[in-house]
Structures are given as structure tokens and as C-alpha cells.
Tab-separated table of C-alpha atoms in Angstrom:
chain	number	residue	atom	x	y	z
I	2	UNK	CA	96.235	87.837	97.919
I	3	UNK	CA	97.542	87.460	101.414
I	4	UNK	CA	95.003	88.485	104.193
I	5	UNK	CA	96.905	91.312	106.690
I	6	UNK	CA	93.917	91.847	109.005
I	7	UNK	CA	94.083	90.301	112.344
I	8	UNK	CA	92.177	86.857	112.703
I	9	UNK	CA	88.714	86.767	113.935
I	10	UNK	CA	87.673	84.995	116.900
I	11	UNK	CA	85.888	82.317	114.214
I	12	UNK	CA	89.341	81.893	112.839
I	13	UNK	CA	89.716	79.348	116.159
I	14	UNK	CA	88.055	76.343	116.359
I	15	UNK	CA	86.617	76.404	120.209
I	16	UNK	CA	83.716	74.842	122.237
I	17	UNK	CA	83.782	78.229	124.524
I	18	UNK	CA	83.104	81.487	123.848
I	19	UNK	CA	85.813	84.485	123.529
I	20	UNK	CA	85.279	85.643	126.976
I	21	UNK	CA	85.640	82.088	128.541
I	22	UNK	CA	88.876	81.598	126.782
I	23	UNK	CA	90.112	84.983	128.152
I	24	UNK	CA	89.168	83.878	131.640
I	25	UNK	CA	90.974	80.696	131.287
I	26	UNK	CA	93.731	82.764	129.586
I	27	UNK	CA	93.967	85.195	132.778
I	28	UNK	CA	93.668	82.384	135.210
I	29	UNK	CA	96.909	80.787	133.450
I	30	UNK	CA	98.866	83.908	133.714
I	31	UNK	CA	98.105	83.971	137.560
I	32	UNK	CA	98.852	80.443	138.227
I	33	UNK	CA	102.016	80.741	136.267
I	34	UNK	CA	102.887	84.361	137.720
I	35	UNK	CA	105.774	83.395	140.009
I	36	UNK	CA	107.420	81.239	137.602
I	37	UNK	CA	106.638	84.235	134.797
I	38	UNK	CA	108.367	86.773	136.770
I	39	UNK	CA	111.815	85.168	137.091
I	40	UNK	CA	112.350	86.006	133.306
I	41	UNK	CA	114.607	88.818	133.008
I	42	UNK	CA	113.171	89.566	129.504
I	43	UNK	CA	110.276	91.198	129.113
I	44	UNK	CA	107.111	89.136	128.396
I	45	UNK	CA	103.105	89.499	127.868
I	46	UNK	CA	100.541	87.021	128.025
I	47	UNK	CA	98.316	87.922	124.505
I	48	UNK	CA	94.747	86.557	123.719
I	49	UNK	CA	93.280	85.170	120.564
I	50	UNK	CA	92.498	88.986	119.446
I	51	UNK	CA	96.122	90.504	120.119
I	52	UNK	CA	94.989	91.915	123.781
I	53	UNK	CA	97.559	91.915	126.577
I	54	UNK	CA	96.388	90.308	129.428
I	55	UNK	CA	99.483	90.159	131.623
I	56	UNK	CA	103.025	92.000	131.546
I	57	UNK	CA	105.700	91.876	133.711
I	58	UNK	CA	107.890	95.212	135.014
I	59	UNK	CA	110.539	94.921	132.064
I	60	UNK	CA	107.577	94.814	129.529
I	61	UNK	CA	106.406	98.317	130.908
I	62	UNK	CA	110.117	99.870	130.843
I	63	UNK	CA	110.621	98.243	127.479
I	64	UNK	CA	107.484	99.940	125.877
I	65	UNK	CA	107.711	103.153	128.514
I	66	UNK	CA	103.875	102.670	129.686
I	67	UNK	CA	102.439	101.716	133.224
I	68	UNK	CA	100.659	98.576	133.794
I	69	UNK	CA	97.492	100.522	134.607
I	70	UNK	CA	97.545	102.092	130.554
I	71	UNK	CA	98.390	98.931	129.377
I	72	UNK	CA	95.339	97.120	130.839
I	73	UNK	CA	93.228	100.272	129.651
I	74	UNK	CA	93.962	99.759	126.252
I	75	UNK	CA	95.551	96.578	125.739
I	76	UNK	CA	95.965	95.711	122.035
I	77	UNK	CA	99.749	94.466	121.720
I	78	UNK	CA	100.120	97.033	118.399
I	79	UNK	CA	99.442	100.190	121.020
I	80	UNK	CA	102.419	99.781	122.771
I	81	UNK	CA	105.267	97.944	120.107
I	82	UNK	CA	104.886	98.311	117.028
I	83	UNK	CA	107.364	96.069	114.525
I	84	UNK	CA	108.376	96.200	110.915
I	85	UNK	CA	106.137	92.587	110.421
I	86	UNK	CA	102.989	93.803	108.773
I	87	UNK	CA	99.723	92.918	110.752
I	88	UNK	CA	99.222	89.668	109.385
I	89	UNK	CA	102.659	88.628	110.262
I	90	UNK	CA	102.378	90.147	114.046
I	91	UNK	CA	104.432	87.754	116.298
I	92	UNK	CA	101.223	87.066	118.356
I	93	UNK	CA	99.495	86.107	115.469
I	94	UNK	CA	102.000	84.217	113.870
I	95	UNK	CA	102.490	81.990	116.989
I	96	UNK	CA	98.593	81.547	117.298
I	97	UNK	CA	97.424	80.743	113.538
I	98	UNK	CA	100.441	78.032	113.481
I	99	UNK	CA	100.276	77.257	117.230
I	100	UNK	CA	104.033	76.246	117.906
I	101	UNK	CA	106.706	78.203	119.089
I	102	UNK	CA	108.612	80.908	117.167
I	103	UNK	CA	111.686	83.031	117.091
I	104	UNK	CA	112.511	85.859	115.252
I	105	UNK	CA	115.967	87.718	115.642
I	106	UNK	CA	116.678	91.387	115.324
I	107	UNK	CA	113.088	92.536	114.562
I	108	UNK	CA	113.160	96.514	113.998
I	109	UNK	CA	110.377	98.140	116.426
I	110	UNK	CA	109.414	101.512	117.649
I	111	UNK	CA	108.067	102.147	121.148
I	112	UNK	CA	107.179	105.352	122.962
I	113	UNK	CA	110.636	105.612	124.219
I	114	UNK	CA	112.312	104.406	121.203
I	115	UNK	CA	112.164	104.853	117.650
I	116	UNK	CA	114.717	102.298	116.534
I	117	UNK	CA	114.696	99.267	118.504
I	118	UNK	CA	116.108	95.767	117.635
I	119	UNK	CA	113.907	92.990	119.153
I	120	UNK	CA	114.759	89.120	119.488
I	121	UNK	CA	110.861	87.979	119.859
I	122	UNK	CA	110.508	84.457	121.170
I	123	UNK	CA	106.848	83.082	121.385
I	124	UNK	CA	104.948	79.747	122.424
I	125	UNK	CA	101.166	79.116	122.448
I	126	UNK	CA	99.064	78.442	125.501
I	127	UNK	CA	96.650	75.878	125.501
I	128	UNK	CA	93.850	75.288	128.149
I	129	UNK	CA	93.487	71.791	129.869
I	130	UNK	CA	91.029	70.601	127.206
I	131	UNK	CA	93.636	71.382	124.444
I	132	UNK	CA	91.989	74.522	123.202
I	133	UNK	CA	94.057	77.416	122.013
I	134	UNK	CA	93.885	80.389	124.457
I	135	UNK	CA	96.799	82.663	123.484
I	136	UNK	CA	100.438	82.799	123.476
I	137	UNK	CA	103.236	84.280	125.810
I	138	UNK	CA	105.849	86.435	123.947
I	139	UNK	CA	109.355	87.266	125.478
I	140	UNK	CA	110.982	90.419	123.890
I	141	UNK	CA	114.775	91.114	124.095
I	142	UNK	CA	116.063	94.378	123.573
I	143	UNK	CA	119.351	93.603	121.174
I	144	UNK	CA	119.804	97.193	120.206
I	145	UNK	CA	123.094	97.707	121.805
I	146	UNK	CA	124.173	93.996	120.887
I	147	UNK	CA	123.114	95.131	117.509
I	148	UNK	CA	125.062	98.585	117.338
I	149	UNK	CA	128.042	96.854	118.489
I	150	UNK	CA	127.996	94.604	116.206
I	151	UNK	CA	127.624	96.773	113.238
I	152	UNK	CA	130.823	98.779	114.660
I	153	UNK	CA	132.554	95.427	114.958
I	154	UNK	CA	132.011	94.727	111.539
I	155	UNK	CA	132.813	98.283	110.413
I	156	UNK	CA	136.056	97.995	112.265
I	157	UNK	CA	136.634	94.514	110.942
I	158	UNK	CA	136.072	96.268	107.301
I	159	UNK	CA	138.566	98.809	108.011
I	160	UNK	CA	141.268	96.090	108.776
I	161	UNK	CA	140.902	94.453	105.727
I	162	UNK	CA	140.096	97.507	103.385
I	163	UNK	CA	142.061	100.228	101.605
I	164	UNK	CA	140.785	103.521	102.592
I	165	UNK	CA	141.222	105.338	99.656
I	166	UNK	CA	139.861	102.604	97.002
I	167	UNK	CA	137.847	100.600	99.211
I	168	UNK	CA	139.426	97.618	97.940
I	169	UNK	CA	141.320	94.894	100.022
I	170	UNK	CA	144.523	95.785	101.199
I	171	UNK	CA	147.568	93.820	100.621
I	172	UNK	CA	147.624	91.701	103.529
I	173	UNK	CA	144.142	90.600	102.972
I	174	UNK	CA	144.389	89.837	99.262
I	175	UNK	CA	147.291	87.548	99.869
I	176	UNK	CA	145.544	85.825	102.206
I	177	UNK	CA	142.817	85.447	100.097
I	178	UNK	CA	145.188	84.141	97.586
I	179	UNK	CA	146.403	81.246	99.640
I	180	UNK	CA	142.742	80.035	100.734
I	181	UNK	CA	141.915	80.303	97.066
I	182	UNK	CA	144.817	78.256	95.759
I	183	UNK	CA	144.154	75.599	98.096
I	184	UNK	CA	140.260	75.728	96.667
I	185	UNK	CA	141.912	75.639	93.223
I	186	UNK	CA	144.125	72.249	93.943
I	187	UNK	CA	140.774	70.398	95.609
I	188	UNK	CA	138.706	71.519	93.122
I	189	UNK	CA	140.832	71.219	89.917
I	190	UNK	CA	139.779	74.538	88.535
I	191	UNK	CA	142.564	76.894	87.289
I	192	UNK	CA	143.179	80.313	89.178
I	193	UNK	CA	144.709	83.540	87.661
I	194	UNK	CA	146.329	86.419	89.333
I	195	UNK	CA	146.365	89.905	87.610
I	196	UNK	CA	148.435	92.857	88.757
I	197	UNK	CA	147.869	96.153	87.040
I	198	UNK	CA	149.878	99.568	87.262
I	199	UNK	CA	148.362	102.905	86.118
I	200	UNK	CA	150.735	104.104	83.251
I	201	UNK	CA	152.330	107.421	84.255
I	202	UNK	CA	151.007	107.870	87.153
I	203	UNK	CA	153.555	110.142	88.752
I	204	UNK	CA	152.998	112.266	85.825
I	205	UNK	CA	149.215	112.418	86.931
I	206	UNK	CA	150.282	114.074	90.385
I	207	UNK	CA	152.730	116.380	89.021
I	208	UNK	CA	150.545	117.827	86.373
I	209	UNK	CA	147.071	117.631	88.319
I	210	UNK	CA	147.877	117.207	91.813
I	211	UNK	CA	147.806	114.374	94.348
I	212	UNK	CA	144.024	115.116	95.216
I	213	UNK	CA	143.429	114.350	91.246
I	214	UNK	CA	145.792	111.002	91.562
I	215	UNK	CA	143.417	110.219	94.616
I	216	UNK	CA	140.412	110.511	92.195
I	217	UNK	CA	142.393	108.667	89.407
I	218	UNK	CA	142.865	105.605	92.113
I	219	UNK	CA	139.221	105.582	93.220
I	220	UNK	CA	137.893	105.821	89.703
I	221	UNK	CA	140.350	103.086	88.843
I	222	UNK	CA	139.450	100.857	91.668
I	223	UNK	CA	135.679	101.481	91.115
I	224	UNK	CA	135.600	100.226	87.454
I	225	UNK	CA	137.572	97.505	88.219
I	226	UNK	CA	135.014	96.420	91.197
I	227	UNK	CA	132.273	97.005	88.320
I	228	UNK	CA	134.023	94.587	86.003
I	229	UNK	CA	134.762	91.582	88.444
I	230	UNK	CA	132.560	88.820	89.155
I	231	UNK	CA	130.815	88.614	92.798
I	232	UNK	CA	133.354	85.864	93.399
I	233	UNK	CA	136.404	87.613	92.263
I	234	UNK	CA	139.076	89.318	94.481
I	235	UNK	CA	140.346	92.757	93.888
I	236	UNK	CA	142.715	94.623	96.137
I	237	UNK	CA	145.156	97.558	96.333
I	238	UNK	CA	148.979	96.534	96.855
I	239	UNK	CA	150.070	99.917	97.361
I	240	UNK	CA	150.519	103.364	95.059
I	241	UNK	CA	148.954	102.578	92.053
I	242	UNK	CA	149.191	98.988	91.642
I	243	UNK	CA	146.094	96.614	92.157
I	244	UNK	CA	145.671	92.569	91.943
I	245	UNK	CA	142.819	90.908	91.337
I	246	UNK	CA	142.379	87.164	91.895
I	247	UNK	CA	140.249	85.174	89.308
I	248	UNK	CA	138.800	81.873	90.346
I	249	UNK	CA	137.973	79.256	88.116
I	250	UNK	CA	139.884	81.195	85.001
I	251	UNK	CA	142.278	79.591	82.920
I	252	UNK	CA	144.787	81.307	80.436
I	253	UNK	CA	142.456	82.258	77.722
I	254	UNK	CA	140.022	83.662	80.093
I	255	UNK	CA	142.316	85.604	81.784
I	256	UNK	CA	143.566	87.206	78.907
I	257	UNK	CA	139.884	88.181	77.665
I	258	UNK	CA	139.313	89.578	81.169
I	259	UNK	CA	142.617	91.895	81.094
I	260	UNK	CA	141.710	93.060	77.808
I	261	UNK	CA	138.276	94.098	78.492
I	262	UNK	CA	139.280	95.852	81.466
I	263	UNK	CA	142.319	97.684	79.577
I	264	UNK	CA	140.096	98.615	77.046
I	265	UNK	CA	137.086	99.748	79.339
I	266	UNK	CA	139.668	101.958	81.274
I	267	UNK	CA	141.474	103.782	78.308
I	268	UNK	CA	137.764	104.528	76.977
I	269	UNK	CA	136.603	105.898	80.311
I	270	UNK	CA	136.362	109.493	80.746
I	271	UNK	CA	137.764	110.621	83.997
I	272	UNK	CA	137.456	114.089	85.089
I	273	UNK	CA	138.611	116.093	88.034
I	274	UNK	CA	137.980	119.794	88.795
I	275	UNK	CA	136.787	120.052	85.535
I	276	UNK	CA	140.141	118.644	83.597
I	277	UNK	CA	140.079	115.538	81.467
I	278	UNK	CA	142.565	113.031	82.524
I	279	UNK	CA	143.656	110.212	80.165
I	280	UNK	CA	144.355	107.087	81.682
I	281	UNK	CA	145.546	103.714	80.431
I	282	UNK	CA	146.887	100.644	83.032
I	283	UNK	CA	149.604	98.035	81.758
I	284	UNK	CA	148.530	94.433	83.029
I	285	UNK	CA	150.263	90.793	83.560
I	286	UNK	CA	148.693	87.677	84.451
I	287	UNK	CA	149.821	84.511	85.967
I	288	UNK	CA	147.462	81.291	85.296
I	289	UNK	CA	147.982	78.114	88.034
I	290	UNK	CA	146.806	74.726	86.557
I	291	UNK	CA	146.221	72.260	89.641
I	292	UNK	CA	145.463	69.004	87.195
I	293	UNK	CA	148.720	67.814	88.076
I	294	UNK	CA	149.240	68.882	91.867
I	295	UNK	CA	147.876	66.373	94.463
I	296	UNK	CA	148.002	68.995	97.332
I	297	UNK	CA	149.862	72.539	97.925
I	298	UNK	CA	152.351	71.851	100.572
I	299	UNK	CA	152.658	75.877	100.794
I	300	UNK	CA	149.920	77.708	99.533
I	301	UNK	CA	151.446	81.244	100.994
I	302	UNK	CA	154.675	80.563	98.794
I	303	UNK	CA	153.091	79.652	95.849
I	304	UNK	CA	150.804	82.924	95.926
I	305	UNK	CA	154.107	84.949	96.492
I	306	UNK	CA	155.460	83.015	93.421
I	307	UNK	CA	152.396	83.501	91.210
I	308	UNK	CA	152.656	87.658	92.459
I	309	UNK	CA	156.195	87.976	91.188
I	310	UNK	CA	155.446	86.056	88.131
I	311	UNK	CA	152.520	88.921	87.594
I	312	UNK	CA	155.111	91.532	88.338
I	313	UNK	CA	157.448	90.206	85.933
I	314	UNK	CA	154.731	89.989	83.108
I	315	UNK	CA	153.641	93.709	84.047
I	316	UNK	CA	157.080	94.856	83.746
I	317	UNK	CA	157.433	93.399	80.041
I	318	UNK	CA	153.955	95.221	79.393
I	319	UNK	CA	155.393	98.357	80.666
I	320	UNK	CA	159.126	97.828	78.572
I	321	UNK	CA	156.900	97.274	75.716
I	322	UNK	CA	155.024	100.490	75.522
I	323	UNK	CA	152.618	100.165	78.160
I	324	UNK	CA	148.832	99.945	77.968
I	325	UNK	CA	149.079	96.201	77.232
I	326	UNK	CA	148.499	92.818	78.737
I	327	UNK	CA	151.098	90.250	79.146
I	328	UNK	CA	150.571	86.425	80.386
I	329	UNK	CA	153.699	84.983	82.252
I	330	UNK	CA	153.189	82.007	80.502
I	331	UNK	CA	153.904	83.628	77.133
I	332	UNK	CA	157.228	85.115	78.296
I	333	UNK	CA	157.904	81.412	79.436
I	334	UNK	CA	158.025	80.249	75.909
I	335	UNK	CA	159.445	83.044	74.251
I	336	UNK	CA	162.737	82.198	72.859
I	337	UNK	CA	165.622	83.592	74.451
I	338	UNK	CA	164.077	85.011	77.466
I	339	UNK	CA	164.398	84.325	81.108
I	340	UNK	CA	161.180	84.877	82.738
I	341	UNK	CA	163.058	85.109	86.341
I	342	UNK	CA	165.180	88.117	85.086
I	343	UNK	CA	163.552	91.384	84.566
I	344	UNK	CA	165.344	93.331	81.866
């Protein structure tokens, strides 16, 4: 069981008393004060008991306390509380490990701010006789940077996802397909694209209203996300049309996946404002087998070709009664049918 208490002075081998070590630490801080003052970040010098013996102005600003109050009640945790348990308090980590450390985006609270993000760096301080005296901590407030990064990530996510379904949008899905096709050639593993179109979706909008239609789209997208693997890519191509990229998936595996999803959707009770909306979907797949391909000169064009083949297979599912899965490869081998022409 881990010991989360602060280490006692006896935890550190020393020929001198704690008071003597503290005097040496204060002396070290005084001798290096001019050097430390040029630090832009907040810093504090901490002894073996986790008590602060020296700070700069930036530290007092960060924790919202005066230098006088810090000296009066000097324990580090009285002024800055981090998400780390006491046994992993940054000062103790430095002291016990006797080596430098850096912790990025540590959640912390002070008198002034309950939601800080700090980058904390620490180095141990030794006496002339190589005895451990304490440590020097620098603390950089990266809260604004962290919030900015979150906003950036949100905007980036908005740029690549569909607002209604939260699936990837068409542009990003196509970009992923090009990259994954190149990976398929490199690893010699098959890749399948599946396209789905909700059956009679216009009837859903006309009968139940467009809000109900939006609910159906988001529900289908959620079921799709729950069905695919983490490595698969699911996107909305517009309207009621969805595309899934299935890495390392041969033709047989593609049929198994498509049928599992189709049957799951058919059996799902989608309800909006107390009304049950029966939903089925027609699917088409196209599989890329890379064994005979040395390199892919134009992955983007190959991706468009596969999407077009899925569209042909999907049209065949629609033409043959809907709520079906059709594989493009099966159409190609069927006698008397030109797979490049919709009928």
C-alpha cells in the first residue's frame, strides 16, 4: 500500500540536523537570489519538510498571498494545492528522487483561482558536501494556453465533423480513405468501403416532420458508431447517406459487418415524440485487395472509384427491394450486368 504521507526528516541520510540543513538552504537561496530573480516564471525554494524558504514576486502573484504571509505559514500546500496526492506532491517527488522533473498541465487551485493549469519543473538542491537540502520549483501558469488549445481542438473538430450526427464529414472521410488506401498497399491488408442509405427517408420527413428526420439520422449515426471498431472511420456524405471505411477487412468480413449493422438497425426501436419510426437501410460495399499493387499512384482517385462502386452496389440493393446488402464484386461477376451502368 503506497505511503501518501510526507516523508520525515529521518527519511533522508544526513550528518546535520534539519535546522542546519535549512540554514544552508536559506544561504543557497540568498547567494543565488540575483540569478533566480531573472526567472519570468514563479519560483519557490522548498526545504525537506515541504516548507517554502524563498519566493519571487511572480510566486506571490500566482498564489495571491504576500511574501510576509508565506513566511509566516510556509508549507507549500497552504498556497498551492495540486491534483497530485500528498505523496506525489511535486516538491516531494524531487526530494525523494533527487533528480529533476517536469509535470505538464497539472490541475491546481490557489486563493485566486480554483481552475489553474500549471507546468511544474523542479531540481534538487545540494550542499557543498553533497547533502540534499531541498528543491527549486518553477511554476508556469498555462491555463490560458490550455483553454486556447481546447478551443482550437473544438474548432478543428467542428471542421471535420458533421454537426448533426457527429460523424466525420465528407471531405475528411475522403481524406482518410486516401491515406488508408496507401496504408493498405504498404501492409498488404484489404480495405473495404461501405455505403448506406436510409430507406424511404423522404417518407419519414413527410410523415413525422424534419425534426423527426434529424432524430433518425442522429440515432442511426449513434448505432453506427457503436457498431464499428475504434480503427474504423464513419462519415456522413450528406442527406441520409453514410460511408464507413473498414481497415483490414476482406470481402467476406465486409458482408458480415454490413449484415450485422443492417439487422441491428432493422430491429432497433427509434421513437420520436412518442411515435415509433420503423427504419431500414440499404447497403453497398467495395473491397480493395492490395496483393498485386506495388504502389498506388493516385490514392484519391482510387478512393473516388471505390465510393462510386459502393454507390452502384447500393443502387442494386435499392432496386432489388431495399433493406439489403450488395457487394460490388458480386455484381461484377453476375452474367449480363455492366457494373459501371446504373439500371
